[in-house]
XYZ file of C-alpha atoms in Angstrom:
181
model
C 167.479 28.710 218.986
C 164.344 30.020 217.288
C 161.270 30.808 219.389
C 159.243 28.411 217.253
C 161.557 25.422 217.843
C 159.513 23.956 220.739
C 156.372 24.203 218.617
C 158.054 22.321 215.787
C 158.675 19.512 218.265
C 154.952 19.571 219.064
C 154.243 19.459 215.325
C 156.290 16.315 214.888
C 154.265 14.664 217.659
C 151.048 15.845 215.950
C 152.180 14.584 212.538
C 153.089 11.179 213.938
C 149.662 10.715 215.598
C 147.460 8.886 213.052
C 144.272 10.032 214.789
C 145.143 13.720 214.962
C 143.701 14.524 211.553
C 140.668 12.243 211.647
C 137.328 13.732 210.664
C 138.657 16.468 208.412
C 136.003 18.151 206.267
C 135.619 16.956 202.700
C 136.020 20.504 201.388
C 138.355 23.028 203.073
C 135.820 25.867 202.826
C 133.013 23.945 204.562
C 134.316 23.310 208.082
C 132.641 20.658 210.209
C 130.758 23.189 212.359
C 129.902 25.500 209.418
C 131.569 28.390 211.221
C 133.802 31.232 210.089
C 135.187 32.916 213.222
C 136.626 36.430 213.098
C 138.486 37.483 216.231
C 141.453 39.426 217.530
C 145.144 38.581 217.227
C 145.482 38.912 221.022
C 147.206 35.797 222.362
C 144.617 35.619 225.171
C 141.824 35.111 222.626
C 142.570 31.790 220.948
C 139.353 30.173 219.627
C 140.838 26.729 220.240
C 141.027 27.562 223.929
C 138.111 29.906 224.635
C 135.608 28.077 222.405
C 137.175 24.619 222.216
C 137.470 24.800 218.415
C 139.197 21.708 217.053
C 141.059 21.171 213.804
C 138.652 21.160 210.842
C 135.723 22.669 212.750
C 135.946 26.344 211.729
C 137.600 28.796 209.420
C 139.385 31.275 211.706
C 140.500 34.767 210.766
C 142.353 37.001 213.189
C 143.296 40.653 212.936
C 143.694 43.707 215.159
C 140.541 43.884 217.272
C 138.782 41.178 215.265
C 137.328 44.023 213.197
C 135.490 43.621 209.916
C 137.671 45.343 207.338
C 137.468 45.333 203.539
C 140.068 42.526 203.542
C 137.924 40.430 205.895
C 134.815 41.079 203.761
C 136.794 39.909 200.716
C 137.876 36.700 202.494
C 134.350 35.903 203.714
C 133.046 36.603 200.205
C 135.665 34.226 198.797
C 134.589 31.408 201.134
C 130.965 32.086 200.195
C 131.821 32.109 196.511
C 133.522 28.733 196.879
C 130.349 27.319 198.416
C 128.274 28.878 195.601
C 130.607 27.512 192.910
C 131.796 24.171 194.240
C 129.073 23.048 196.655
C 125.888 24.951 195.783
C 123.893 22.516 197.898
C 125.796 23.967 200.885
C 125.778 24.076 203.695
C 126.607 27.737 204.073
C 128.350 28.990 207.167
C 127.809 31.397 210.018
C 130.289 34.222 210.533
C 130.803 34.486 214.305
C 132.482 37.775 215.184
C 134.174 37.739 218.598
C 135.450 40.973 220.149
C 136.899 41.051 223.661
C 137.452 43.177 226.731
C 140.821 44.784 227.479
C 141.722 44.809 223.781
C 145.112 46.159 222.765
C 143.458 47.864 219.804
C 142.303 50.531 222.280
C 145.824 51.953 222.066
C 144.921 53.166 218.566
C 142.533 55.626 220.234
C 145.661 57.583 221.229
C 146.154 60.220 218.514
C 149.954 60.215 218.706
C 150.291 56.424 218.608
C 147.746 56.104 215.790
C 149.462 58.850 213.770
C 152.878 57.203 214.178
C 151.563 53.778 213.224
C 149.682 55.158 210.203
C 152.861 56.855 209.034
C 154.885 53.656 209.538
C 152.563 51.464 207.461
C 151.481 54.116 204.965
C 147.822 53.894 205.953
C 145.070 56.461 206.175
C 144.873 57.544 209.809
C 141.082 57.982 209.556
C 140.719 54.283 208.740
C 142.795 53.344 211.780
C 140.666 55.622 213.974
C 137.775 53.192 213.430
C 139.788 50.206 214.683
C 139.837 50.521 218.520
C 137.508 48.181 220.399
C 136.673 50.574 223.239
C 133.184 49.128 223.801
C 133.204 45.528 222.510
C 129.411 45.146 222.604
C 129.025 48.243 220.421
C 131.816 47.389 217.976
C 130.653 43.811 217.511
C 127.156 45.083 216.627
C 128.722 47.459 214.089
C 130.786 44.656 212.575
C 127.809 42.287 212.316
C 126.032 44.997 210.302
C 129.101 45.483 208.089
C 128.956 41.825 207.075
C 125.196 41.882 206.593
C 125.452 44.987 204.375
C 128.229 43.540 202.180
C 126.596 42.703 198.855
C 129.523 40.476 197.838
C 128.711 37.995 200.632
C 126.018 35.423 199.745
C 122.631 35.966 201.374
C 122.727 32.437 202.834
C 125.636 33.387 205.115
C 124.445 34.168 208.633
C 126.259 36.452 211.090
C 126.443 36.570 214.892
C 128.312 38.771 217.363
C 129.915 37.866 220.688
C 132.091 39.381 223.398
C 134.746 37.450 225.280
C 135.575 38.738 228.765
C 139.282 38.077 229.293
C 138.803 38.473 233.063
C 136.048 35.894 233.542
C 136.635 33.704 230.483
C 132.943 33.964 229.520
C 131.747 34.540 225.946
C 128.441 36.408 225.757
C 126.257 36.532 222.658
C 125.409 40.133 221.753
C 123.785 39.493 218.356
C 122.075 36.178 217.623
C 122.813 34.615 214.229
C 120.871 36.286 211.455
C 120.995 36.687 207.711
C 120.054 39.384 205.243
C 116.950 37.528 204.112
């Protein structure tokens, strides 16, 4: 039996519930709460659980450490471009970056592990050296600035930074929402 089999049973229950998909946004790139959340792939950091995000409320992007990479910038820019092109009246969204304590990305601070992983995926080891979330308050500030400095992201997009403490369950705002303007 596949590991996903129990979840497919849950999906059938979801699909058969006529109210489960009520209140979906009119356009897929303008979620109901005007939020684009970037966070870590860590299974302890699910925005649906830690923030109560419901279906249709936010765009959610997850990667190692919840870091702002060129790929994430491109995806945010794409969502912003869709608003510019298809709904110029907006509303635009806020990018909420959420890093967390006890992040598994810290293992990439180990030279041997990082070197082996870089070799496995054919990546530049220097790029991976920037990934570890050793101090989530510091890295989330850095990542907020990365989004704000990205010229390809519309000026109307705001950015905030937060840290989730996996021990206490509390999310703390480190950088209030702000834009480039």
